[in-house]
Amino acid sequence: MPEPMSAVSDIESGARGAAPARSSAAHFLKQNLREYGMLLSLVAIMVFFHVMTDGTLLQPLNLTNLVLQNSYIVIMALGMLLVIVSGHIDLSVGSVSGFIGALAAVLMVEHGWHFVPATVVCLTVGAAIGAAQGWFVAYFKIPSFIVTLAGMLVFKGLALALLQGQSVGPFPLEFQKLSSGFIPDVFQASDLRLTSLLLGVAVAVAMAAIAWRERGNHRRHGMDVEPMALFVARNAA
C-alpha cells in the first residue's frame, strides 16, 4: 500500500506544480494589474485615435510636434513625481516654471546673454526656489500645501512683473535650434536619415539590454519576474 500512495502523491504534487506554470502569465498580470493597466489603457487610446485620424497620429511629424508641445509638462511631471512619492504636493510648479522661463527670456533677449550661461543661472535660481520651499516644509513643519500655495501666488506675480505684461522675443537662433533643429545626417543618405535611425536603434538596444540585466538580477534574488513572452512584447513595443 505505501507505493500506490506515493504514486498518487507524486501525481498530485505534479499537478499542483503544473497549474501555476500554466497560469503564470495570467497570475503576473493580475498581480501587476495596476502597472500594466495604465500601459494597456495608453495603447488602447493610441489605437483609437490612430484609427479616428486615418493614421495621422503616429506619423513622424505629428509625434515630433507632440514631444515638442509637451516637453515642459514631462519635465514638471518628473519633479512632481518625487514630491508626491514623499507624501507632499507642489502647487507652485507651474508658476515657478513660468517665472524661470520669463527670467531666461529677459536674460537672452533684453540683456543679450548666451543661452548657456542663461540656462545655468535659471537652473540655479530654480534649484534655490525649490530648496527654500523645502526648507520651510522640513524645518518649520509648515504643510507643503500652504508653502507652495504661497509660492504659486508669489512667483506668478514675479513673472508678470519681470515681463511687464508683454511678450519677449525673438530668441537667439542657437536657442531655437534646441527645439526646432535636427540631427545632421553624416551619411548623406536620400530620405532615410541614417544617423537618427542608427541612434534610435542604439538607444533601443541599450534599453533592452538594461531591462534584460534587471530581469536576470530579479531572478537571481528570487523576485517575481514577468513571463518571457510579456517581457519580449513590452520591450518590442
mmCIF file of C-alpha atoms in Angstrom:
data_model
loop_
_atom_site.group_PDB
_atom_site.id
_atom_site.type_symbol
_atom_site.label_atom_id
_atom_site.label_comp_id
_atom_site.label_asym_id
_atom_site.label_seq_id
_atom_site.Cartn_x
_atom_site.Cartn_y
_atom_site.Cartn_z
ATOM 1 C CA MET A 1 0.000 0.000 0.000
ATOM 2 C CA PRO A 2 2.752 2.605 0.585
ATOM 3 C CA GLU A 3 3.832 2.560 -3.086
ATOM 4 C CA PRO A 4 0.387 3.451 -4.565
ATOM 5 C CA MET A 5 0.012 6.234 -2.020
ATOM 6 C CA SER A 6 3.424 7.581 -3.031
ATOM 7 C CA ALA A 7 2.466 7.485 -6.710
ATOM 8 C CA VAL A 8 -0.780 9.327 -6.030
ATOM 9 C CA SER A 9 1.004 11.978 -4.006
ATOM 10 C CA ASP A 10 3.580 12.449 -6.780
ATOM 11 C CA ILE A 11 0.814 12.911 -9.351
ATOM 12 C CA GLU A 12 -0.987 15.424 -7.126
ATOM 13 C CA SER A 13 2.186 17.384 -6.454
ATOM 14 C CA GLY A 14 2.973 17.399 -10.170
ATOM 15 C CA ALA A 15 -0.494 18.703 -10.969
ATOM 16 C CA ARG A 16 -0.129 21.392 -8.345
ATOM 17 C CA GLY A 17 3.237 22.382 -9.806
ATOM 18 C CA ALA A 18 1.924 22.456 -13.373
ATOM 19 C CA ALA A 19 -1.060 24.660 -12.582
ATOM 20 C CA PRO A 20 0.983 27.731 -11.571
ATOM 21 C CA ALA A 21 3.190 27.261 -14.626
ATOM 22 C CA ARG A 22 0.193 27.353 -16.948
ATOM 23 C CA SER A 23 -1.308 30.384 -15.250
ATOM 24 C CA SER A 24 1.944 32.262 -14.597
ATOM 25 C CA ALA A 25 1.225 34.934 -17.209
ATOM 26 C CA ALA A 26 -2.344 35.478 -16.019
ATOM 27 C CA HIS A 27 -1.195 35.487 -12.398
ATOM 28 C CA PHE A 28 1.530 38.037 -13.121
ATOM 29 C CA LEU A 29 -0.868 40.329 -14.951
ATOM 30 C CA LYS A 30 -3.374 40.048 -12.115
ATOM 31 C CA GLN A 31 -0.740 40.869 -9.511
ATOM 32 C CA ASN A 32 0.510 43.832 -11.545
ATOM 33 C CA LEU A 33 -2.792 44.998 -12.996
ATOM 34 C CA ARG A 34 -2.236 48.479 -11.663
ATOM 35 C CA GLU A 35 1.034 48.909 -13.532
ATOM 36 C CA TYR A 36 0.073 47.233 -16.780
ATOM 37 C CA GLY A 37 -3.471 48.609 -16.703
ATOM 38 C CA MET A 38 -2.145 52.107 -17.400
ATOM 39 C CA LEU A 39 0.031 50.785 -20.221
ATOM 40 C CA LEU A 40 -2.856 48.888 -21.794
ATOM 41 C CA SER A 41 -5.081 51.952 -21.476
ATOM 42 C CA LEU A 42 -2.442 54.060 -23.227
ATOM 43 C CA VAL A 43 -2.182 51.538 -26.053
ATOM 44 C CA ALA A 44 -5.976 51.464 -26.424
ATOM 45 C CA ILE A 45 -6.159 55.271 -26.558
ATOM 46 C CA MET A 46 -3.380 55.461 -29.149
ATOM 47 C CA VAL A 47 -5.014 52.813 -31.333
ATOM 48 C CA PHE A 48 -8.388 54.565 -31.096
ATOM 49 C CA PHE A 49 -7.067 57.982 -32.137
ATOM 50 C CA HIS A 50 -4.798 56.431 -34.772
ATOM 51 C CA VAL A 51 -7.875 54.915 -36.401
ATOM 52 C CA MET A 52 -10.001 58.037 -35.958
ATOM 53 C CA THR A 53 -7.330 60.262 -37.560
ATOM 54 C CA ASP A 54 -6.754 57.912 -40.511
ATOM 55 C CA GLY A 55 -3.203 57.138 -39.413
ATOM 56 C CA THR A 56 -2.112 60.714 -38.738
ATOM 57 C CA LEU A 57 -1.462 60.228 -35.018
ATOM 58 C CA LEU A 58 1.639 58.056 -35.383
ATOM 59 C CA GLN A 59 3.165 59.973 -38.273
ATOM 60 C CA PRO A 60 6.748 61.138 -37.503
ATOM 61 C CA LEU A 61 5.890 64.831 -37.880
ATOM 62 C CA ASN A 62 2.926 64.563 -35.523
ATOM 63 C CA LEU A 63 4.958 62.637 -32.932
ATOM 64 C CA THR A 64 7.632 65.335 -33.118
ATOM 65 C CA ASN A 65 5.028 68.040 -32.533
ATOM 66 C CA LEU A 66 3.579 66.148 -29.570
ATOM 67 C CA VAL A 67 7.004 65.822 -27.964
ATOM 68 C CA LEU A 68 7.836 69.498 -28.510
ATOM 69 C CA GLN A 69 4.475 70.745 -27.261
ATOM 70 C CA ASN A 70 4.500 68.603 -24.114
ATOM 71 C CA SER A 71 8.193 68.527 -23.199
ATOM 72 C CA TYR A 72 7.791 71.088 -20.405
ATOM 73 C CA ILE A 73 4.929 69.046 -18.931
ATOM 74 C CA VAL A 74 7.147 65.956 -18.833
ATOM 75 C CA ILE A 75 9.901 67.909 -17.065
ATOM 76 C CA MET A 76 7.488 69.258 -14.456
ATOM 77 C CA ALA A 77 5.884 65.838 -14.010
ATOM 78 C CA LEU A 78 9.255 64.231 -13.237
ATOM 79 C CA GLY A 79 9.850 66.753 -10.474
ATOM 80 C CA MET A 80 6.308 66.396 -9.163
ATOM 81 C CA LEU A 81 6.772 62.626 -9.024
ATOM 82 C CA LEU A 82 9.484 62.955 -6.372
ATOM 83 C CA VAL A 83 7.342 65.335 -4.333
ATOM 84 C CA ILE A 84 4.212 63.177 -4.494
ATOM 85 C CA VAL A 85 6.101 59.970 -3.678
ATOM 86 C CA SER A 86 7.389 61.617 -0.487
ATOM 87 C CA GLY A 87 3.802 62.398 0.520
ATOM 88 C CA HIS A 88 3.694 66.113 -0.317
ATOM 89 C CA ILE A 89 2.304 68.354 -3.035
ATOM 90 C CA ASP A 90 3.656 71.296 -5.022
ATOM 91 C CA LEU A 91 1.106 73.823 -6.217
ATOM 92 C CA SER A 92 3.766 76.286 -7.348
ATOM 93 C CA VAL A 93 5.348 74.161 -10.070
ATOM 94 C CA GLY A 94 3.557 75.965 -12.894
ATOM 95 C CA SER A 95 4.238 79.453 -11.543
ATOM 96 C CA VAL A 96 7.900 78.672 -10.850
ATOM 97 C CA SER A 97 8.271 77.261 -14.355
ATOM 98 C CA GLY A 98 6.713 80.406 -15.813
ATOM 99 C CA PHE A 99 8.949 82.652 -13.715
ATOM 100 C CA ILE A 100 12.111 80.781 -14.735
ATOM 101 C CA GLY A 101 11.033 80.952 -18.377
ATOM 102 C CA ALA A 102 10.466 84.689 -18.043
ATOM 103 C CA LEU A 103 13.893 85.090 -16.446
ATOM 104 C CA ALA A 104 15.526 83.166 -19.298
ATOM 105 C CA ALA A 105 13.723 85.295 -21.880
ATOM 106 C CA VAL A 106 14.799 88.551 -20.267
ATOM 107 C CA LEU A 107 18.422 87.435 -19.929
ATOM 108 C CA MET A 108 18.730 86.239 -23.532
ATOM 109 C CA VAL A 109 16.598 88.791 -25.383
ATOM 110 C CA GLU A 110 16.908 92.013 -23.411
ATOM 111 C CA HIS A 111 20.410 91.570 -21.959
ATOM 112 C CA GLY A 112 21.965 89.599 -24.813
ATOM 113 C CA TRP A 113 23.183 86.640 -22.764
ATOM 114 C CA HIS A 114 24.260 83.444 -24.499
ATOM 115 C CA PHE A 115 21.807 80.631 -23.828
ATOM 116 C CA VAL A 116 24.388 78.504 -21.947
ATOM 117 C CA PRO A 117 25.073 80.908 -19.035
ATOM 118 C CA ALA A 118 21.415 81.933 -19.055
ATOM 119 C CA THR A 119 20.446 78.279 -18.652
ATOM 120 C CA VAL A 120 22.925 77.830 -15.791
ATOM 121 C CA VAL A 121 21.544 80.884 -13.991
ATOM 122 C CA CYS A 122 17.940 79.748 -14.473
ATOM 123 C CA LEU A 123 18.688 76.238 -13.206
ATOM 124 C CA THR A 124 20.438 77.712 -10.162
ATOM 125 C CA VAL A 125 17.542 80.043 -9.394
ATOM 126 C CA GLY A 126 15.032 77.221 -9.826
ATOM 127 C CA ALA A 127 17.014 74.949 -7.503
ATOM 128 C CA ALA A 128 17.244 77.742 -4.916
ATOM 129 C CA ILE A 129 13.479 78.274 -5.059
ATOM 130 C CA GLY A 130 12.824 74.572 -4.553
ATOM 131 C CA ALA A 131 15.343 74.386 -1.706
ATOM 132 C CA ALA A 132 13.794 77.411 0.008
ATOM 133 C CA GLN A 133 10.286 75.974 -0.132
ATOM 134 C CA GLY A 134 11.559 72.584 1.022
ATOM 135 C CA TRP A 135 13.351 74.290 3.911
ATOM 136 C CA PHE A 136 10.101 75.796 5.166
ATOM 137 C CA VAL A 137 8.389 72.410 4.927
ATOM 138 C CA ALA A 138 11.191 70.398 6.540
ATOM 139 C CA TYR A 139 12.374 72.709 9.331
ATOM 140 C CA PHE A 140 9.355 74.868 10.106
ATOM 141 C CA LYS A 141 6.892 71.978 9.659
ATOM 142 C CA ILE A 142 4.617 74.131 7.527
ATOM 143 C CA PRO A 143 2.378 71.965 5.306
ATOM 144 C CA SER A 144 3.597 71.815 1.735
ATOM 145 C CA PHE A 145 0.126 72.823 0.575
ATOM 146 C CA ILE A 146 0.442 76.191 2.338
ATOM 147 C CA VAL A 147 4.055 76.825 1.320
ATOM 148 C CA THR A 148 3.558 76.030 -2.340
ATOM 149 C CA LEU A 149 0.225 77.858 -2.482
ATOM 150 C CA ALA A 150 2.018 80.997 -1.327
ATOM 151 C CA GLY A 151 4.819 80.274 -3.788
ATOM 152 C CA MET A 152 2.319 79.922 -6.613
ATOM 153 C CA LEU A 153 0.982 83.429 -5.983
ATOM 154 C CA VAL A 154 4.408 84.984 -5.393
ATOM 155 C CA PHE A 155 6.133 83.625 -8.487
ATOM 156 C CA LYS A 156 3.155 84.248 -10.725
ATOM 157 C CA GLY A 157 3.327 87.896 -9.691
ATOM 158 C CA LEU A 158 7.112 87.999 -10.146
ATOM 159 C CA ALA A 159 6.771 86.605 -13.672
ATOM 160 C CA LEU A 160 4.227 89.291 -14.567
ATOM 161 C CA ALA A 161 6.430 91.996 -13.060
ATOM 162 C CA LEU A 162 9.529 90.724 -14.855
ATOM 163 C CA LEU A 163 7.822 90.649 -18.247
ATOM 164 C CA GLN A 164 5.745 93.778 -17.523
ATOM 165 C CA GLY A 165 2.746 92.044 -19.065
ATOM 166 C CA GLN A 166 4.369 91.788 -22.507
ATOM 167 C CA SER A 167 5.737 89.023 -24.702
ATOM 168 C CA VAL A 168 9.509 88.846 -25.155
ATOM 169 C CA GLY A 169 11.241 87.754 -28.349
ATOM 170 C CA PRO A 170 12.640 86.709 -30.695
ATOM 171 C CA PHE A 171 15.010 84.242 -29.061
ATOM 172 C CA PRO A 172 18.543 83.637 -30.376
ATOM 173 C CA LEU A 173 18.792 81.161 -33.241
ATOM 174 C CA GLU A 174 21.116 78.904 -31.241
ATOM 175 C CA PHE A 175 18.461 78.579 -28.564
ATOM 176 C CA GLN A 176 15.690 77.945 -31.088
ATOM 177 C CA LYS A 177 17.656 75.076 -32.611
ATOM 178 C CA LEU A 178 17.389 73.171 -29.327
ATOM 179 C CA SER A 179 13.728 72.512 -30.127
ATOM 180 C CA SER A 180 13.404 73.044 -33.859
ATOM 181 C CA GLY A 181 16.770 71.776 -35.082
ATOM 182 C CA PHE A 182 17.541 68.326 -36.481
ATOM 183 C CA ILE A 183 20.484 65.973 -36.094
ATOM 184 C CA PRO A 184 22.687 66.324 -39.194
ATOM 185 C CA ASP A 185 22.869 63.226 -41.361
ATOM 186 C CA VAL A 186 26.561 62.384 -41.626
ATOM 187 C CA PHE A 187 25.856 59.597 -44.122
ATOM 188 C CA GLN A 188 24.107 61.969 -46.559
ATOM 189 C CA ALA A 189 21.509 59.327 -47.469
ATOM 190 C CA SER A 190 18.451 60.231 -49.522
ATOM 191 C CA ASP A 191 15.470 60.328 -47.170
ATOM 192 C CA LEU A 192 16.411 57.688 -44.609
ATOM 193 C CA ARG A 193 18.380 59.941 -42.213
ATOM 194 C CA LEU A 194 20.607 57.038 -41.212
ATOM 195 C CA THR A 195 22.263 58.969 -38.389
ATOM 196 C CA SER A 196 18.998 59.434 -36.498
ATOM 197 C CA LEU A 197 17.919 55.901 -37.355
ATOM 198 C CA LEU A 198 21.137 54.366 -36.030
ATOM 199 C CA LEU A 199 20.977 56.469 -32.877
ATOM 200 C CA GLY A 200 17.417 55.281 -32.286
ATOM 201 C CA VAL A 201 18.419 51.650 -32.779
ATOM 202 C CA ALA A 202 21.363 52.078 -30.395
ATOM 203 C CA VAL A 203 19.119 53.569 -27.709
ATOM 204 C CA ALA A 204 16.545 50.777 -28.159
ATOM 205 C CA VAL A 205 19.235 48.083 -27.885
ATOM 206 C CA ALA A 206 20.694 49.730 -24.778
ATOM 207 C CA MET A 207 17.273 49.899 -23.113
ATOM 208 C CA ALA A 208 16.583 46.244 -23.953
ATOM 209 C CA ALA A 209 19.980 45.225 -22.536
ATOM 210 C CA ILE A 210 19.318 47.119 -19.306
ATOM 211 C CA ALA A 211 15.874 45.509 -18.990
ATOM 212 C CA TRP A 212 17.384 42.051 -19.599
ATOM 213 C CA ARG A 213 20.028 42.626 -16.929
ATOM 214 C CA GLU A 214 17.405 43.799 -14.422
ATOM 215 C CA ARG A 215 15.332 40.712 -15.177
ATOM 216 C CA GLY A 216 18.365 38.499 -14.518
ATOM 217 C CA ASN A 217 19.080 40.283 -11.231
ATOM 218 C CA HIS A 218 15.486 39.796 -10.111
ATOM 219 C CA ARG A 219 15.630 36.087 -10.910
ATOM 220 C CA ARG A 220 18.904 35.642 -9.018
ATOM 221 C CA HIS A 221 17.389 37.254 -5.936
ATOM 222 C CA GLY A 222 14.228 35.145 -6.135
ATOM 223 C CA MET A 223 11.974 38.031 -7.104
ATOM 224 C CA ASP A 224 8.887 37.639 -9.260
ATOM 225 C CA VAL A 225 9.565 38.376 -12.936
ATOM 226 C CA GLU A 226 7.206 38.768 -15.842
ATOM 227 C CA PRO A 227 6.832 35.854 -18.296
ATOM 228 C CA MET A 228 9.245 35.840 -21.219
ATOM 229 C CA ALA A 229 6.508 36.446 -23.811
ATOM 230 C CA LEU A 230 5.284 39.518 -21.934
ATOM 231 C CA PHE A 231 8.849 40.740 -21.465
ATOM 232 C CA VAL A 232 9.606 40.432 -25.182
ATOM 233 C CA ALA A 233 6.326 42.108 -26.181
ATOM 234 C CA ARG A 234 6.873 45.027 -23.809
ATOM 235 C CA ASN A 235 10.411 45.695 -24.999
ATOM 236 C CA ALA A 236 9.464 45.266 -28.649
ATOM 237 C CA ALA A 237 6.726 47.861 -28.236
#
